[in-house]
Coordinates of C-alpha atoms and ligand atoms in Angstrom, one line a residue:
M1 CA -99.0 -82.2 -152.1
A2 CA -95.9 -79.8 -150.1
K3 CA -96.8 -76.3 -151.0
V4 CA -93.9 -74.4 -152.9
S5 CA -93.6 -71.2 -152.5
K6 CA -93.7 -68.6 -155.6
I7 CA -91.8 -65.8 -153.9
K8 CA -87.9 -65.6 -155.2
R9 CA -85.7 -66.1 -152.8
Y10 CA -81.5 -65.2 -153.4
R11 CA -79.4 -67.2 -151.2
C12 CA -75.5 -66.0 -150.9
A13 CA -73.4 -69.1 -152.3
D14 CA -70.5 -67.7 -150.1
C15 CA -72.4 -67.3 -146.8
G16 CA -75.9 -68.8 -147.1
A17 CA -77.9 -65.7 -146.4
I18 CA -81.1 -65.5 -147.6
S19 CA -82.5 -62.2 -149.1
L20 CA -85.8 -61.4 -151.2
T21 CA -84.2 -59.1 -152.9
W22 CA -81.2 -59.6 -155.7
T23 CA -78.4 -57.0 -154.8
G24 CA -74.9 -56.9 -156.2
R25 CA -73.3 -57.5 -152.4
C26 CA -74.7 -60.1 -150.0
Q27 CA -76.0 -57.7 -147.1
T28 CA -74.8 -60.5 -144.6
C29 CA -71.4 -61.5 -145.5
G30 CA -70.3 -58.5 -148.0
A31 CA -69.6 -60.4 -150.9
W32 CA -69.6 -59.4 -154.0
G33 CA -71.5 -61.3 -156.9
T34 CA -72.4 -64.2 -155.0
L35 CA -76.4 -64.0 -154.5
Y36 CA -78.3 -66.5 -156.8
E37 CA -81.7 -67.7 -157.3
E38 CA -82.3 -70.4 -154.9
R39 CA -84.7 -73.0 -156.8
E40 CA -88.0 -74.4 -156.0
G41 CA -87.3 -77.9 -155.8
A42 CA -85.2 -77.3 -152.5
S43 CA -88.1 -75.9 -150.5
G44 CA -90.9 -78.2 -151.7
S45 CA -89.3 -81.0 -150.8
P46 CA -91.3 -83.7 -148.5
K47 CA -91.9 -81.8 -144.8
S48 CA -89.3 -83.4 -142.3
Q49 CA -91.1 -85.1 -139.1
V50 CA -90.3 -84.4 -135.2
K51 CA -89.7 -87.9 -133.8
K52 CA -88.2 -88.8 -130.2
L53 CA -84.3 -89.4 -130.1
L54 CA -84.5 -93.3 -130.4
L55 CA -80.4 -94.8 -129.7
S56 CA -81.3 -97.9 -131.4
E57 CA -81.5 -95.7 -134.8
V58 CA -77.8 -95.5 -134.7
G59 CA -76.5 -96.6 -137.9
E60 CA -73.2 -98.7 -138.4
V61 CA -70.0 -96.7 -140.1
K62 CA -69.1 -98.6 -142.6
R63 CA -65.8 -98.2 -143.5
F64 CA -63.2 -99.3 -146.3
S65 CA -59.2 -99.1 -145.7
S66 CA -57.6 -95.9 -147.4
K67 CA -54.9 -98.8 -148.2
I68 CA -52.5 -96.3 -146.5
T69 CA -51.6 -96.2 -143.0
E70 CA -51.5 -92.5 -142.3
L71 CA -54.5 -91.7 -144.3
D72 CA -56.2 -94.3 -142.0
R73 CA -54.7 -92.9 -139.0
V74 CA -56.1 -88.8 -139.7
L75 CA -59.5 -90.1 -141.2
G76 CA -60.0 -92.8 -137.8
G77 CA -60.1 -96.0 -139.7
G78 CA -60.6 -95.6 -143.3
W79 CA -63.0 -93.6 -146.0
V80 CA -66.7 -93.9 -145.1
E81 CA -69.7 -95.0 -147.0
G82 CA -71.8 -92.0 -147.6
A83 CA -69.2 -89.4 -146.3
V84 CA -68.0 -86.5 -147.8
V85 CA -64.0 -85.5 -147.4
L86 CA -62.8 -82.5 -148.6
L87 CA -58.9 -82.4 -149.1
S88 CA -57.3 -78.9 -149.0
G89 CA -53.9 -78.0 -149.2
E90 CA -51.2 -75.6 -151.1
P91 CA -50.9 -76.3 -154.8
G92 CA -47.8 -78.7 -155.2
V93 CA -48.1 -79.9 -151.8
G94 CA -48.8 -83.7 -152.9
K95 CA -52.7 -83.8 -152.9
S96 CA -53.4 -85.5 -156.5
T97 CA -50.3 -87.9 -155.4
L98 CA -52.1 -89.0 -152.4
L99 CA -55.7 -89.4 -153.3
L100 CA -54.6 -91.3 -157.0
Q101 CA -52.3 -93.6 -154.6
S102 CA -55.5 -94.4 -152.4
A103 CA -57.4 -94.6 -155.6
I104 CA -55.0 -97.1 -157.2
A105 CA -54.6 -99.2 -154.1
M106 CA -58.4 -99.6 -153.6
A107 CA -58.9 -100.4 -157.7
E108 CA -56.2 -103.0 -157.0
E109 CA -58.3 -104.5 -154.5
G110 CA -61.2 -105.0 -157.2
K111 CA -63.1 -101.9 -156.2
K112 CA -64.6 -100.1 -158.8
V113 CA -63.3 -96.2 -158.0
L114 CA -63.7 -93.4 -160.7
Y115 CA -60.9 -90.5 -160.3
V116 CA -62.5 -87.5 -162.0
S117 CA -60.0 -84.9 -162.9
G118 CA -60.3 -81.3 -164.1
E119 CA -56.8 -80.2 -163.7
E120 CA -54.5 -82.5 -165.7
S121 CA -54.9 -84.4 -168.9
A122 CA -55.3 -88.7 -169.0
S123 CA -52.0 -88.7 -170.0
Q124 CA -50.9 -87.0 -167.0
V125 CA -52.7 -88.9 -164.4
A126 CA -51.4 -92.3 -165.9
S127 CA -47.5 -91.0 -166.2
R128 CA -48.3 -90.3 -162.2
A129 CA -50.1 -93.4 -161.9
K130 CA -46.9 -95.1 -163.7
R131 CA -44.9 -93.6 -161.1
L132 CA -46.5 -94.7 -158.8
G133 CA -46.5 -98.1 -159.7
A134 CA -50.0 -98.4 -160.6
K135 CA -51.3 -102.0 -162.4
D136 CA -52.6 -101.4 -166.0
G137 CA -56.3 -100.7 -166.6
L138 CA -58.0 -101.1 -162.9
L139 CA -58.7 -97.2 -162.4
F140 CA -61.6 -95.6 -163.7
L141 CA -60.5 -92.2 -165.0
L142 CA -62.6 -89.0 -166.5
C143 CA -60.9 -85.8 -167.4
T144 CA -63.6 -82.7 -167.4
D145 CA -64.9 -80.0 -165.6
D146 CA -68.2 -80.7 -166.5
I147 CA -69.9 -82.1 -163.1
D148 CA -72.9 -83.4 -164.9
E149 CA -70.7 -85.9 -167.3
A150 CA -69.0 -86.6 -163.8
L151 CA -72.0 -87.5 -161.9
S152 CA -73.4 -89.9 -164.5
A153 CA -70.0 -91.6 -164.7
A154 CA -70.1 -92.0 -161.1
E155 CA -73.8 -93.9 -161.5
D156 CA -72.2 -97.5 -160.9
V157 CA -68.8 -97.0 -159.1
E158 CA -67.9 -97.5 -155.2
F159 CA -65.9 -94.8 -155.0
L160 CA -65.5 -91.0 -156.3
F161 CA -62.7 -88.9 -156.2
V162 CA -62.6 -85.3 -157.5
D163 CA -59.8 -83.5 -158.1
S164 CA -60.7 -80.7 -157.6
V165 CA -63.6 -79.0 -156.5
Q166 CA -63.1 -75.8 -157.8
T167 CA -62.1 -77.0 -161.4
M168 CA -65.7 -78.5 -161.7
R169 CA -68.5 -76.3 -163.3
D170 CA -72.2 -76.7 -163.6
K171 CA -73.1 -75.6 -167.1
N172 CA -76.7 -74.7 -166.2
E173 CA -75.4 -72.1 -163.7
S174 CA -73.6 -68.9 -164.3
G175 CA -70.4 -68.2 -162.9
W176 CA -66.5 -69.4 -163.5
P177 CA -65.6 -72.8 -162.2
G178 CA -64.0 -71.9 -158.9
S179 CA -66.6 -68.9 -158.1
P180 CA -68.5 -69.2 -154.6
L181 CA -71.6 -70.5 -156.7
Q182 CA -70.0 -72.8 -158.5
V183 CA -68.1 -74.5 -155.9
R184 CA -71.2 -74.8 -153.7
L185 CA -73.3 -76.1 -156.5
T186 CA -70.5 -78.7 -157.9
A187 CA -70.0 -79.8 -154.0
Q188 CA -74.0 -80.3 -153.2
R189 CA -74.3 -82.3 -156.1
C190 CA -71.5 -84.3 -154.7
I191 CA -72.9 -84.6 -151.5
E192 CA -76.0 -85.6 -152.7
I193 CA -74.6 -88.6 -154.8
A194 CA -72.5 -89.9 -152.2
K195 CA -75.5 -89.7 -149.5
S196 CA -78.3 -91.1 -152.2
R197 CA -75.8 -94.1 -153.3
A198 CA -73.7 -94.7 -150.2
I199 CA -70.3 -93.9 -151.6
P200 CA -67.3 -92.4 -150.2
C201 CA -66.7 -89.1 -152.0
V202 CA -63.8 -87.1 -151.8
L203 CA -63.0 -83.6 -153.0
V204 CA -59.5 -81.8 -153.3
G205 CA -59.9 -78.2 -152.3
H206 CA -58.0 -75.2 -153.5
I207 CA -56.8 -73.2 -150.6
T208 CA -56.2 -69.0 -150.9
K209 CA -52.6 -67.0 -150.7
S210 CA -53.8 -66.6 -146.9
G211 CA -54.3 -69.9 -146.3
Q212 CA -58.2 -70.2 -146.0
I213 CA -60.1 -73.1 -148.5
A214 CA -61.3 -71.2 -151.5
G215 CA -64.8 -71.1 -152.5
P216 CA -67.5 -70.4 -150.2
K217 CA -67.0 -70.6 -146.4
L218 CA -69.8 -73.0 -146.6
L219 CA -68.0 -75.5 -148.1
E220 CA -66.6 -76.3 -145.1
H221 CA -69.8 -76.9 -143.2
M222 CA -71.2 -78.9 -145.9
V223 CA -68.7 -81.6 -146.2
D224 CA -68.5 -84.4 -143.5
V225 CA -64.5 -84.4 -143.1
V226 CA -62.0 -81.5 -143.8
M227 CA -58.4 -82.1 -143.9
F228 CA -55.2 -80.5 -144.7
F229 CA -52.4 -81.3 -146.4
E230 CA -49.1 -79.4 -145.4
G231 CA -45.3 -79.1 -145.9
D232 CA -42.9 -77.2 -146.8
R233 CA -41.5 -77.1 -149.9
S234 CA -37.9 -77.6 -149.2
S235 CA -38.7 -80.2 -146.8
R236 CA -39.4 -83.8 -148.0
Y237 CA -42.0 -84.2 -145.0
R238 CA -45.9 -83.4 -145.2
M239 CA -48.3 -83.5 -142.4
L240 CA -51.9 -84.5 -143.0
S241 CA -54.2 -82.6 -139.8
A242 CA -58.5 -83.2 -140.1
E243 CA -59.9 -80.3 -139.2
K244 CA -63.1 -81.5 -138.5
N245 CA -64.4 -85.0 -138.7
R246 CA -68.1 -86.3 -138.3
F247 CA -66.9 -89.8 -137.7
A248 CA -63.8 -90.0 -135.4
N249 CA -61.2 -88.0 -133.2
A250 CA -59.9 -84.8 -135.4
D251 CA -56.9 -84.4 -133.8
E252 CA -54.8 -87.1 -135.3
V253 CA -52.2 -86.4 -137.7
G254 CA -50.2 -88.2 -140.6
I255 CA -46.7 -88.0 -141.6
F256 CA -45.6 -88.8 -145.1
E257 CA -42.3 -88.4 -147.0
M258 CA -42.7 -87.4 -150.4
T259 CA -40.3 -89.9 -152.7
E260 CA -39.4 -90.7 -156.2
R261 CA -42.3 -93.2 -156.0
G262 CA -45.4 -90.9 -154.4
L263 CA -45.9 -90.4 -150.6
V264 CA -44.3 -92.9 -148.1
P265 CA -45.8 -93.1 -144.3
V266 CA -43.3 -92.5 -141.7
F267 CA -44.0 -94.7 -139.3
D268 CA -41.2 -93.6 -136.6
P269 CA -41.0 -90.0 -137.4
G270 CA -38.4 -89.3 -134.4
R271 CA -36.0 -88.2 -135.8
M272 CA -37.5 -86.4 -138.9
F273 CA -37.5 -82.9 -136.9
W274 CA -34.2 -82.4 -135.4
N275 CA -30.6 -83.8 -135.5
E276 CA -27.6 -84.0 -133.2
T277 CA -25.2 -81.8 -135.4
S278 CA -26.8 -78.2 -134.6
L279 CA -27.6 -78.7 -130.6
K280 CA -24.5 -76.9 -129.4
E281 CA -25.1 -73.8 -131.3
A282 CA -26.6 -71.0 -128.7
G283 CA -30.1 -70.0 -129.8
V284 CA -31.3 -74.0 -129.9
A285 CA -33.7 -75.7 -128.0
M286 CA -35.4 -79.1 -128.2
G287 CA -38.9 -79.8 -127.2
V288 CA -41.6 -82.4 -127.4
V289 CA -44.9 -81.3 -129.1
L290 CA -47.6 -83.5 -129.4
E291 CA -48.9 -83.7 -132.9
G292 CA -52.7 -85.3 -132.4
S293 CA -52.0 -88.3 -130.2
R294 CA -48.1 -88.2 -131.1
P295 CA -45.3 -87.3 -129.5
L296 CA -42.4 -85.6 -131.7
V297 CA -39.1 -84.1 -130.5
A298 CA -38.8 -81.0 -132.3
E299 CA -35.9 -78.5 -132.4
F300 CA -36.5 -74.4 -132.1
Q301 CA -33.8 -72.2 -133.4
A302 CA -33.9 -68.4 -132.4
L303 CA -31.7 -65.5 -133.8
A304 CA -31.5 -62.5 -131.9
S305 CA -29.3 -59.7 -134.2
S306 CA -29.0 -56.3 -133.2
T307 CA -30.6 -53.3 -135.3
P308 CA -30.3 -49.8 -135.7
F309 CA -34.0 -49.4 -136.5
M310 CA -36.7 -48.4 -134.1
Y311 CA -38.9 -51.2 -134.8
P312 CA -37.4 -54.5 -134.9
R313 CA -38.1 -57.3 -137.2
R314 CA -39.6 -60.4 -135.7
T315 CA -40.0 -63.1 -138.0
S316 CA -41.7 -67.1 -137.3
R317 CA -41.6 -70.2 -139.5
G318 CA -43.6 -73.1 -138.2
I319 CA -45.4 -71.2 -134.8
D320 CA -47.7 -68.1 -134.9
L321 CA -46.0 -64.8 -135.1
N322 CA -48.2 -63.3 -132.1
K323 CA -47.3 -66.0 -130.3
L324 CA -43.3 -64.9 -130.5
H325 CA -44.6 -61.4 -129.4
L326 CA -46.5 -62.5 -126.6
L327 CA -43.3 -64.8 -125.8
L328 CA -40.8 -62.2 -126.1
A329 CA -43.0 -59.9 -123.9
V330 CA -43.1 -62.3 -121.1
L331 CA -39.1 -63.0 -121.4
E332 CA -38.8 -59.3 -120.8
K333 CA -41.4 -58.3 -118.6
R334 CA -40.9 -61.5 -116.4
A335 CA -37.2 -62.8 -116.8
G336 CA -35.6 -59.6 -117.9
L337 CA -34.4 -60.4 -121.2
I338 CA -34.7 -57.4 -123.3
S339 CA -34.8 -57.9 -127.0
K340 CA -36.4 -54.6 -128.1
N341 CA -33.3 -53.6 -129.3
C342 CA -32.6 -56.9 -131.9
D343 CA -34.4 -58.3 -135.3
V344 CA -35.6 -61.7 -133.3
Y345 CA -36.1 -64.5 -135.9
V346 CA -37.7 -68.0 -134.7
N347 CA -37.7 -71.2 -136.8
V348 CA -39.2 -74.9 -136.1
V349 CA -36.8 -77.4 -138.0
G350 CA -37.5 -79.6 -140.8
G351 CA -41.0 -77.5 -142.0
L352 CA -42.7 -78.7 -138.9
T353 CA -45.9 -76.3 -137.7
T354 CA -46.8 -76.2 -134.3
K355 CA -49.7 -74.8 -132.3
D356 CA -48.9 -76.5 -129.2
P357 CA -48.4 -74.6 -126.2
G358 CA -46.2 -77.3 -124.8
A359 CA -44.0 -75.9 -127.2
D360 CA -43.5 -72.1 -125.3
L361 CA -40.7 -73.2 -122.9
A362 CA -38.6 -74.4 -125.5
I363 CA -39.3 -71.3 -127.9
C364 CA -38.5 -68.9 -124.7
M365 CA -35.1 -71.0 -124.1
S366 CA -34.1 -70.8 -127.8
I367 CA -34.6 -67.0 -127.6
A368 CA -33.3 -66.8 -124.0
S369 CA -30.2 -68.9 -125.6
T370 CA -29.8 -66.4 -128.5
L371 CA -30.0 -63.2 -126.8
L372 CA -27.4 -64.5 -123.9
D373 CA -25.4 -65.8 -126.8
R374 CA -24.6 -69.3 -124.7
P375 CA -25.8 -72.4 -125.9
L376 CA -28.3 -75.2 -123.7
P377 CA -26.9 -78.1 -122.4
K378 CA -27.7 -80.5 -125.4
E379 CA -28.7 -83.5 -123.7
C380 CA -32.1 -81.3 -122.4
C381 CA -35.4 -81.4 -123.9
F382 CA -38.1 -78.5 -122.6
V383 CA -41.8 -79.3 -122.3
G384 CA -43.9 -76.6 -120.9
E385 CA -46.5 -73.6 -121.7
V386 CA -45.6 -70.1 -120.7
G387 CA -48.2 -67.6 -119.1
L388 CA -48.7 -63.9 -119.4
A389 CA -47.3 -64.1 -115.6
G390 CA -43.9 -65.7 -116.7
E391 CA -44.7 -68.8 -114.6
V392 CA -44.1 -72.6 -116.3
R393 CA -47.6 -74.4 -117.1
P394 CA -48.2 -78.3 -117.2
V395 CA -49.6 -79.4 -120.5
A396 CA -51.2 -82.2 -122.1
R397 CA -50.1 -85.3 -121.8
T398 CA -46.7 -84.9 -120.3
A399 CA -45.9 -88.6 -119.7
L400 CA -45.9 -89.7 -123.5
R401 CA -43.7 -86.6 -123.8
I402 CA -41.3 -87.9 -121.7
K403 CA -41.0 -91.2 -122.9
E404 CA -40.6 -90.0 -126.1
A405 CA -37.7 -87.3 -125.5
E406 CA -35.9 -90.8 -123.5
R407 CA -36.5 -92.7 -126.6
M408 CA -34.9 -90.4 -128.2
G409 CA -31.7 -90.2 -126.0
F410 CA -32.3 -87.0 -124.4
E411 CA -30.9 -87.1 -120.2
K412 CA -32.9 -84.5 -118.8
I413 CA -36.2 -83.0 -119.2
A414 CA -37.1 -79.5 -118.0
V415 CA -41.3 -79.5 -117.3
S416 CA -43.5 -77.4 -115.0
R417 CA -43.1 -78.1 -111.1
Y418 CA -46.9 -78.7 -111.4
E419 CA -47.0 -81.3 -113.4
K420 CA -48.8 -84.6 -111.9
C421 CA -47.2 -87.1 -114.1
E422 CA -45.3 -90.0 -112.7
R423 CA -41.8 -90.2 -112.6
S424 CA -40.3 -93.1 -114.5
G425 CA -37.5 -94.4 -116.5
K426 CA -34.1 -93.0 -116.7
I427 CA -34.5 -89.7 -117.6
R428 CA -33.8 -87.0 -115.3
Q429 CA -36.8 -84.6 -114.6
I430 CA -36.1 -80.9 -113.9
E431 CA -39.2 -78.9 -112.7
F432 CA -39.4 -75.2 -113.0
E433 CA -42.2 -72.9 -111.6
S434 CA -41.4 -69.9 -113.9
L435 CA -39.6 -68.4 -116.6
K436 CA -37.3 -66.7 -114.5
E437 CA -36.2 -69.7 -112.4
A438 CA -35.8 -71.3 -116.2
V439 CA -33.3 -68.8 -117.5
R440 CA -31.4 -68.9 -114.1
M441 CA -30.9 -72.2 -114.1
M442 CA -30.4 -73.2 -117.5
F443 CA -27.9 -69.9 -117.5
P444 CA -26.2 -69.8 -114.1
Ligands
TYD501 P1 -49.5 -83.3 -156.6 O1 -49.8 -84.2 -156.0 O2 -49.6 -83.0 -158.5 O3 -49.9 -82.0 -155.8 P2 -51.5 -81.1 -155.8 O4 -52.1 -81.9 -156.2 O5 -51.7 -80.8 -154.2 O6 -51.1 -79.7 -156.5 O7 -47.4 -83.3 -155.9 C1 -46.9 -82.4 -157.3 C2 -45.5 -82.6 -156.5 O8 -45.1 -83.7 -155.9 C3 -44.3 -82.6 -157.6 O9 -43.9 -81.0 -157.4 C4 -44.0 -83.7 -157.9 C5 -43.9 -84.2 -156.8 N1 -43.6 -85.7 -156.7 C6 -42.8 -86.6 -156.4 O10 -41.9 -85.9 -156.0 N2 -43.1 -87.9 -156.2 C7 -43.6 -88.3 -156.7 O11 -44.0 -89.7 -157.2 C8 -44.5 -87.6 -157.2 C9 -46.2 -88.0 -158.3 C10 -45.2 -86.5 -157.1
MG502 MG1 -53.4 -81.6 -158.1

């Protein structure tokens, strides 16, 4: 029999560090009240053995389609047997709606699907399901916050949804639902059942005000797939992206529109994030950003207004504020466009958030346009990364971006002179080496 250690060990529910004494604060991560006594069972499990790695042992990944095309795209083909997916996002973004839609669709295919809701009552879930056009009596529903109840109900199902991991509670342990310990324990129990029964399990996760997944940091490491559902409240569009995916490429993005009857996948997001109306104003520049493998034409708007204050405001929506600071510094140093007496606001239209460095040139051109108060030619799009030396650098998948700009009816596209992609199609390519050159050419 495996030896079981008699020494008490305490594990931090937040960072997973082990300590031999209990302290109110974890010595490793500094979190308060997260240490709990680790049960002996874990250390008494059978010893693992070292063996040679055999490629023949590769198991086949069995997938189920989620019945929602854009969700399948992000998952890499569908839910995976035995895999645990964590879906996070702000309250009201549509997490429960998306999962209920998938649960309903799979139940209608004849699968035994259990939807556990710790947040809503049966009548609330029923009214949502009705709105989503569900057929009667196919989906199994359990409204509880007790993880034991939830998991015993999941004994013979083929699919498990838990909405949400922060509302579930293990009654045998201390702590409120949502505390690092409880989140960790409930997630661990769900993972165990998903692995032992080889069923897919989806957990909804809340996020904190700063945008982090609520609960222990370990949660993201414990699950197989971490997805984020985002979207501006004022916009109908929602974007689903995978931050981690153990079974597929993690950089795909799914786009949805929130409608009266739930979330509808957007097949052609071509004109979602821009329209022709504002193209003639100063401060507007069009770019083509890459979201996953998909190019999207995006509209960048900047507004600079003079300020009498010592510390001008810089505000950004849709791009990182630090990126805005950096690009303003590059514009000043490398292209001579001074903004130190102006408040500068930058916005990406339609609630799009992008981290793509290929947007740099379009952002810079929108700022240059507002600072000079001269509009850009409306038929032109900008693609390129801007370096600290003021150089315009090549970016990933330029050919794809050029094709999309052409498809959307743009006549010209400005790219880095060092792009190696072949010229193709009717769209005219303008090439820049530096930001200075771009500003000089666009605002002669
Ligand atoms: P919900 O899925 O409850 O969000 P979350 O679980 O992320 O908190 O979505 C709530 C919002 O979606 C709510 O404001 C209403 C809206 N909604 C629609 O517009 N259409 C619909 O068909 C449904 C079900 C919800
Ligand atoms: Mg919800």
